[in-house]
PDB file of C-alpha atoms in Angstrom:
ATOM      1  CA  ALA L 260    -158.975 -13.001  79.493  1.00 46.00           C
ATOM      2  CA  VAL L 261    -157.474 -14.045  82.821  1.00 46.00           C
ATOM      3  CA  ASN L 262    -156.551 -10.471  83.812  1.00 53.00           C
ATOM      4  CA  ASP L 263    -159.894  -8.899  82.810  1.00 56.00           C
ATOM      5  CA  PRO L 264    -161.219  -7.185  85.987  1.00 58.00           C
ATOM      6  CA  SER L 265    -164.846  -7.604  84.858  1.00 66.00           C
ATOM      7  CA  THR L 266    -164.436 -11.398  84.914  1.00 66.00           C
ATOM      8  CA  PRO L 267    -165.497 -12.966  88.237  1.00 67.00           C
ATOM      9  CA  LYS L 268    -162.612 -14.080  90.459  1.00 70.00           C
ATOM     10  CA  SER L 269    -163.651 -17.742  90.384  1.00 70.00           C
ATOM     11  CA  GLN L 270    -163.717 -17.751  86.583  1.00 71.00           C
ATOM     12  CA  ARG L 271    -160.288 -16.064  86.400  1.00 69.00           C
ATOM     13  CA  ALA L 272    -158.857 -18.671  88.773  1.00 72.00           C
ATOM     14  CA  ALA L 273    -160.370 -21.513  86.741  1.00 73.00           C
ATOM     15  CA  GLN L 274    -159.019 -20.037  83.513  1.00 74.00           C
ATOM     16  CA  ALA L 275    -155.561 -19.598  85.028  1.00 72.00           C
ATOM     17  CA  THR L 276    -155.573 -23.209  86.216  1.00 79.00           C
ATOM     18  CA  ARG L 277    -156.637 -24.462  82.774  1.00 77.00           C
ATOM     19  CA  GLN L 278    -153.965 -22.353  81.096  1.00 75.00           C
ATOM     20  CA  GLN L 279    -151.282 -23.667  83.444  1.00 76.00           C
ATOM     21  CA  SER L 280    -152.402 -27.238  82.798  1.00 80.00           C
ATOM     22  CA  LEU L 281    -152.377 -26.718  79.032  1.00 77.00           C
ATOM     23  CA  ALA L 282    -148.982 -25.033  79.170  1.00 71.00           C
ATOM     24  CA  LYS L 283    -147.596 -27.975  81.154  1.00 78.00           C
ATOM     25  CA  LYS L 284    -149.010 -30.525  78.692  1.00 80.00           C
ATOM     26  CA  PHE L 285    -147.711 -28.513  75.769  1.00 76.00           C
ATOM     27  CA  SER L 286    -144.269 -28.291  77.387  1.00 73.00           C
ATOM     28  CA  GLU L 287    -144.226 -32.053  77.989  1.00 81.00           C
ATOM     29  CA  GLN L 288    -145.180 -32.785  74.379  1.00 79.00           C
ATOM     30  CA  LEU L 289    -142.646 -30.293  73.089  1.00 73.00           C
ATOM     31  CA  GLN L 290    -139.937 -31.874  75.240  1.00 79.00           C
ATOM     32  CA  ARG L 291    -140.927 -35.315  73.939  1.00 82.00           C
ATOM     33  CA  TYR L 292    -140.762 -34.023  70.375  1.00 78.00           C
ATOM     34  CA  HIS L 293    -137.300 -32.507  70.959  1.00 75.00           C
ATOM     35  CA  GLN L 294    -136.085 -35.773  72.440  1.00 83.00           C
ATOM     36  CA  MET L 295    -137.349 -37.711  69.419  1.00 82.00           C
ATOM     37  CA  GLU L 296    -135.785 -35.151  67.108  1.00 76.00           C
ATOM     38  CA  TYR L 297    -132.464 -35.482  68.973  1.00 79.00           C
ATOM     39  CA  GLN L 298    -132.578 -39.289  68.746  1.00 84.00           C
ATOM     40  CA  TYR L 299    -133.336 -39.105  65.037  1.00 78.00           C
ATOM     41  CA  SER L 300    -130.473 -36.648  64.502  1.00 75.00           C
ATOM     42  CA  LYS L 301    -128.098 -38.879  66.455  1.00 81.00           C
ATOM     43  CA  ARG L 302    -129.091 -42.001  64.483  1.00 82.00           C
ATOM     44  CA  ASN L 303    -128.813 -40.059  61.243  1.00 76.00           C
ATOM     45  CA  ARG L 304    -125.287 -38.851  62.143  1.00 76.00           C
ATOM     46  CA  GLU L 305    -124.266 -42.398  63.069  1.00 81.00           C
ATOM     47  CA  ARG L 306    -125.655 -43.710  59.770  1.00 77.00           C
ATOM     48  CA  LEU L 307    -123.872 -40.995  57.792  1.00 74.00           C
ATOM     49  CA  GLY L 308    -120.668 -41.751  59.692  1.00 77.00           C
ATOM     50  CA  ARG L 309    -120.945 -45.469  58.827  1.00 78.00           C
ATOM     51  CA  GLN L 310    -121.605 -44.611  55.192  1.00 74.00           C
ATOM     52  CA  TYR L 311    -118.610 -42.277  55.040  1.00 70.00           C
ATOM     53  CA  ARG L 312    -116.344 -44.894  56.618  1.00 74.00           C
ATOM     54  CA  ILE L 313    -117.540 -47.462  54.071  1.00 73.00           C
ATOM     55  CA  ALA L 314    -116.666 -45.077  51.245  1.00 70.00           C
ATOM     56  CA  ARG L 315    -113.384 -43.981  52.873  1.00 73.00           C
ATOM     57  CA  PRO L 316    -112.213 -46.568  55.396  1.00 77.00           C
ATOM     58  CA  ASP L 317    -108.999 -44.649  56.134  1.00 81.00           C
ATOM     59  CA  ALA L 318    -110.816 -41.413  57.177  1.00 77.00           C
ATOM     60  CA  THR L 319    -110.114 -39.962  60.630  1.00 81.00           C
ATOM     61  CA  ASP L 320    -112.855 -39.169  63.153  1.00 82.00           C
ATOM     62  CA  GLU L 321    -112.352 -35.442  62.464  1.00 83.00           C
ATOM     63  CA  GLU L 322    -112.815 -35.952  58.704  1.00 79.00           C
ATOM     64  CA  VAL L 323    -115.966 -37.962  59.329  1.00 74.00           C
ATOM     65  CA  ALA L 324    -117.371 -35.261  61.648  1.00 79.00           C
ATOM     66  CA  ASN L 325    -116.546 -32.505  59.139  1.00 77.00           C
ATOM     67  CA  ALA L 326    -118.136 -34.463  56.289  1.00 73.00           C
ATOM     68  CA  ILE L 327    -121.304 -35.029  58.334  1.00 70.00           C
ATOM     69  CA  ASP L 328    -121.489 -31.349  59.347  1.00 71.00           C
ATOM     70  CA  SER L 329    -121.025 -30.205  55.738  1.00 71.00           C
ATOM     71  CA  ASP L 330    -123.570 -32.743  54.406  1.00 60.00           C
ATOM     72  CA  GLN L 331    -120.893 -34.357  52.220  1.00 56.00           C
ATOM     73  CA  ALA L 332    -121.011 -37.782  53.884  1.00 49.00           C
ATOM     74  CA  GLY L 333    -124.105 -38.864  51.956  1.00 52.00           C
ATOM     75  CA  GLN L 334    -122.701 -37.589  48.661  1.00 57.00           C
ATOM     76  CA  VAL L 335    -119.347 -39.324  49.156  1.00 55.00           C
ATOM     77  CA  PHE L 336    -121.123 -42.565  50.018  1.00 53.00           C
ATOM     78  CA  ALA L 337    -123.467 -42.288  47.040  1.00 55.00           C
ATOM     79  CA  GLN L 338    -120.511 -41.712  44.704  1.00 57.00           C
ATOM     80  CA  SER L 339    -118.689 -44.684  46.231  1.00 56.00           C
ATOM     81  CA  VAL L 340    -121.715 -46.950  45.844  1.00 50.00           C
ATOM     82  CA  MET L 341    -122.257 -45.809  42.275  1.00 54.00           C
ATOM     83  CA  GLY L 342    -118.582 -46.499  41.528  1.00 54.00           C
ATOM     84  CA  SER L 343    -118.591 -49.993  43.004  1.00 53.00           C
ATOM     85  CA  ASN L 344    -120.652 -53.023  42.214  1.00 52.00           C
ATOM     86  CA  LYS L 345    -120.708 -54.405  45.715  1.00 59.00           C
ATOM     87  CA  GLN L 346    -124.129 -55.835  46.488  1.00 64.00           C
ATOM     88  CA  GLN L 347    -123.538 -55.903  50.208  1.00 71.00           C
ATOM     89  CA  GLU L 348    -122.935 -52.149  50.297  1.00 67.00           C
ATOM     90  CA  MET L 349    -126.025 -51.536  48.185  1.00 68.00           C
ATOM     91  CA  ARG L 350    -128.132 -53.619  50.569  1.00 71.00           C
ATOM     92  CA  ARG L 351    -126.765 -51.635  53.464  1.00 75.00           C
ATOM     93  CA  VAL L 352    -127.642 -48.403  51.649  1.00 71.00           C
ATOM     94  CA  LEU L 353    -131.133 -49.674  50.974  1.00 68.00           C
ATOM     95  CA  ARG L 354    -131.524 -50.642  54.631  1.00 78.00           C
ATOM     96  CA  ASP L 355    -130.311 -47.190  55.742  1.00 79.00           C
ATOM     97  CA  VAL L 356    -132.730 -45.467  53.369  1.00 73.00           C
ATOM     98  CA  GLU L 357    -135.576 -47.621  54.649  1.00 73.00           C
ATOM     99  CA  GLU L 358    -134.605 -46.821  58.257  1.00 81.00           C
ATOM    100  CA  ARG L 359    -134.555 -43.137  57.431  1.00 78.00           C
ATOM    101  CA  GLN L 360    -137.988 -43.332  55.810  1.00 74.00           C
ATOM    102  CA  ALA L 361    -139.318 -45.210  58.856  1.00 79.00           C
ATOM    103  CA  ASP L 362    -137.875 -42.505  61.142  1.00 82.00           C
ATOM    104  CA  ILE L 363    -139.473 -39.781  59.027  1.00 77.00           C
ATOM    105  CA  LYS L 364    -142.831 -41.590  59.198  1.00 79.00           C
ATOM    106  CA  LYS L 365    -142.497 -41.848  62.990  1.00 84.00           C
ATOM    107  CA  ILE L 366    -141.838 -38.113  63.218  1.00 82.00           C
ATOM    108  CA  GLU L 367    -144.824 -37.383  60.966  1.00 78.00           C
ATOM    109  CA  GLN L 368    -147.021 -39.632  63.117  1.00 83.00           C
ATOM    110  CA  THR L 369    -145.777 -37.911  66.272  1.00 84.00           C
ATOM    111  CA  ILE L 370    -146.534 -34.468  64.851  1.00 80.00           C
ATOM    112  CA  THR L 371    -149.979 -35.644  63.703  1.00 80.00           C
ATOM    113  CA  ARG L 372    -150.677 -37.135  67.126  1.00 85.00           C
ATOM    114  CA  LEU L 373    -149.489 -33.918  68.782  1.00 81.00           C
ATOM    115  CA  ALA L 374    -151.891 -31.891  66.640  1.00 76.00           C
ATOM    116  CA  GLU L 375    -154.736 -34.302  67.500  1.00 82.00           C
ATOM    117  CA  MET L 376    -153.913 -33.995  71.192  1.00 83.00           C
ATOM    118  CA  PHE L 377    -154.102 -30.201  71.025  1.00 78.00           C
ATOM    119  CA  VAL L 378    -157.512 -30.441  69.327  1.00 78.00           C
ATOM    120  CA  GLU L 379    -158.677 -32.891  72.034  1.00 83.00           C
ATOM    121  CA  VAL L 380    -157.362 -30.649  74.805  1.00 79.00           C
ATOM    122  CA  SER L 381    -159.068 -27.640  73.240  1.00 75.00           C
ATOM    123  CA  GLU L 382    -162.376 -29.499  73.028  1.00 78.00           C
ATOM    124  CA  MET L 383    -161.968 -30.724  76.604  1.00 80.00           C
ATOM    125  CA  VAL L 384    -161.312 -27.176  77.821  1.00 75.00           C
ATOM    126  CA  ASN L 385    -164.401 -25.933  75.966  1.00 73.00           C
ATOM    127  CA  ARG L 386    -166.550 -28.674  77.522  1.00 76.00           C
ATOM    128  CA  GLN L 387    -165.170 -27.929  80.977  1.00 77.00           C
ATOM    129  CA  GLN L 388    -165.732 -24.203  80.436  1.00 74.00           C
ATOM    130  CA  GLU L 389    -169.445 -24.845  79.871  1.00 75.00           C
ATOM    131  CA  VAL L 390    -169.635 -26.892  83.081  1.00 76.00           C
ATOM    132  CA  LEU L 391    -167.728 -24.228  85.013  1.00 75.00           C
ATOM    133  CA  ASP L 392    -169.991 -21.505  83.614  1.00 77.00           C
ATOM    134  CA  ASN L 393    -173.057 -23.496  84.726  1.00 80.00           C
ATOM    135  CA  ILE L 394    -171.567 -23.974  88.192  1.00 81.00           C
ATOM    136  CA  GLU L 395    -170.726 -20.288  88.428  1.00 81.00           C
ATOM    137  CA  ASP L 396    -174.260 -19.329  87.359  1.00 83.00           C
ATOM    138  CA  ALA L 397    -175.690 -21.699  89.981  1.00 84.00           C
ATOM    139  CA  VAL L 398    -173.423 -20.222  92.669  1.00 84.00           C
ATOM    140  CA  GLU L 399    -174.445 -16.676  91.761  1.00 86.00           C
ATOM    141  CA  GLU L 400    -178.125 -17.682  91.714  1.00 88.00           C
ATOM    142  CA  THR L 401    -177.725 -19.382  95.109  1.00 88.00           C
ATOM    143  CA  HIS L 402    -176.027 -16.279  96.463  1.00 86.00           C
ATOM    144  CA  GLY L 403    -179.032 -14.227  95.317  1.00 87.00           C
ATOM    145  CA  HIS L 404    -181.425 -16.679  96.983  1.00 89.00           C
ATOM    146  CA  VAL L 405    -179.437 -16.552 100.231  1.00 90.00           C
ATOM    147  CA  GLU L 406    -179.551 -12.742 100.272  1.00 90.00           C
ATOM    148  CA  SER L 407    -183.295 -12.818  99.583  1.00 90.00           C
ATOM    149  CA  ALA L 408    -183.819 -15.405 102.344  1.00 89.00           C
ATOM    150  CA  GLN L 409    -181.849 -13.269 104.810  1.00 91.00           C
ATOM    151  CA  LYS L 410    -184.116 -10.297 104.064  1.00 92.00           C
ATOM    152  CA  GLU L 411    -187.219 -12.476 104.508  1.00 91.00           C
ATOM    153  CA  VAL L 412    -185.925 -13.879 107.829  1.00 91.00           C
ATOM    154  CA  LYS L 413    -185.264 -10.345 109.125  1.00 92.00           C
ATOM    155  CA  GLN L 414    -188.772  -9.306 108.048  1.00 93.00           C
ATOM    156  CA  ALA L 415    -190.248 -12.403 109.744  1.00 91.00           C
ATOM    157  CA  ILE L 416    -188.417 -11.525 112.986  1.00 92.00           C
ATOM    158  CA  VAL L 417    -189.843  -7.974 112.852  1.00 92.00           C
ATOM    159  CA  TRP L 418    -193.351  -9.331 112.225  1.00 93.00           C
ATOM    160  CA  ARG L 419    -192.990 -11.838 115.065  1.00 93.00           C
ATOM    161  CA  ILE L 420    -191.928  -9.104 117.485  1.00 92.00           C
ATOM    162  CA  LYS L 421    -194.901  -6.958 116.404  1.00 92.00           C
ATOM    163  CA  ALA L 422    -197.259  -9.947 116.699  1.00 92.00           C
ATOM    164  CA  ARG L 423    -196.026 -10.683 120.254  1.00 92.00           C
ATOM    165  CA  LYS L 424    -196.392  -7.065 121.190  1.00 93.00           C
ATOM    166  CA  LYS L 425    -199.989  -7.038 119.852  1.00 93.00           C
ATOM    167  CA  MET L 426    -200.716 -10.313 121.648  1.00 93.00           C
ATOM    168  CA  TRP L 427    -199.513  -8.881 124.984  1.00 93.00           C
ATOM    169  CA  ILE L 428    -201.571  -5.726 124.407  1.00 94.00           C
ATOM    170  CA  ALA L 429    -204.627  -7.838 123.551  1.00 93.00           C
ATOM    171  CA  LEU L 430    -204.054  -9.993 126.642  1.00 94.00           C
ATOM    172  CA  LEU L 431    -203.682  -6.901 128.807  1.00 94.00           C
ATOM    173  CA  ILE L 432    -206.891  -5.430 127.355  1.00 94.00           C
ATOM    174  CA  LEU L 433    -208.665  -8.750 127.967  1.00 94.00           C
ATOM    175  CA  LEU L 434    -207.464  -8.814 131.581  1.00 94.00           C
ATOM    176  CA  VAL L 435    -208.590  -5.233 132.062  1.00 94.00           C
ATOM    177  CA  LEU L 436    -212.002  -6.075 130.563  1.00 94.00           C
ATOM    178  CA  ILE L 437    -212.302  -9.139 132.802  1.00 94.00           C
ATOM    179  CA  ALA L 438    -211.370  -7.018 135.795  1.00 92.00           C
ATOM    180  CA  ILE L 439    -213.955  -4.387 134.808  1.00 93.00           C
ATOM    181  CA  ILE L 440    -216.618  -7.090 134.310  1.00 92.00           C
ATOM    182  CA  VAL L 441    -215.766  -8.639 137.680  1.00 90.00           C
ATOM    183  CA  VAL L 442    -215.966  -5.233 139.366  1.00 90.00           C
ATOM    184  CA  ILE L 443    -219.289  -4.467 137.663  1.00 90.00           C
ATOM    185  CA  ILE L 444    -220.716  -7.870 138.605  1.00 89.00           C
ATOM    186  CA  TYR L 445    -219.421  -7.499 142.125  1.00 86.00           C
ATOM    187  CA  PHE L 446    -221.029  -4.083 142.562  1.00 85.00           C
ATOM    188  CA  THR L 447    -224.276  -5.205 140.940  1.00 86.00           C
ATOM    189  CA  VAL L 448    -224.534  -8.222 143.205  1.00 84.00           C
ATOM    190  CA  ILE L 449    -223.702  -6.170 146.292  1.00 81.00           C
ATOM    191  CA  LYS L 450    -226.287  -3.477 145.438  1.00 78.00           C
ATOM    192  CA  LYS L 451    -228.949  -6.112 144.953  1.00 77.00           C
ATOM    193  CA  LYS L 452    -228.220  -7.564 148.359  1.00 74.00           C
ATOM    194  CA  ASN L 453    -228.476  -4.188 150.030  1.00 64.00           C
TER     195      ASN L 453
END
């Protein structure tokens, strides 16, 4: 969950970004679907209006709108077609039915494609989550190595200081020994001469 405090901050940010991206894509697809649905509804109303006017050429715009809203336009047209033997009207009806079936197929294809897109997006998010988890693990491991290296560098500095101190002490002892040897040699040589 994005708000889970036990989740690392980087993972929460990545999840929030993915969720925002998915929400945006979903919103775009939903808007596209609504637009297609509106266009289909508009074409369907126009078709029903034409059919009603064929059946009742003297109908007013208000009567046509009321018939469409009450779903009577199709029934009136069907009754008119059944009552007449006009081939031209029947062809027009057949064409309208075919157009309606084509529109329904387009809507079905759009819904199917939308479902496929959500599956693809879900799979893509899962693949990206694995990559992000690997990156996060690598970052945490690197952080651990950096902390360990810092401790080792501090220890090396301490050892270097101690080694220098021991070297100076050893050098001082060596100088003192050389001085003592020089003094001993000096006094031994002087005593031999006397």
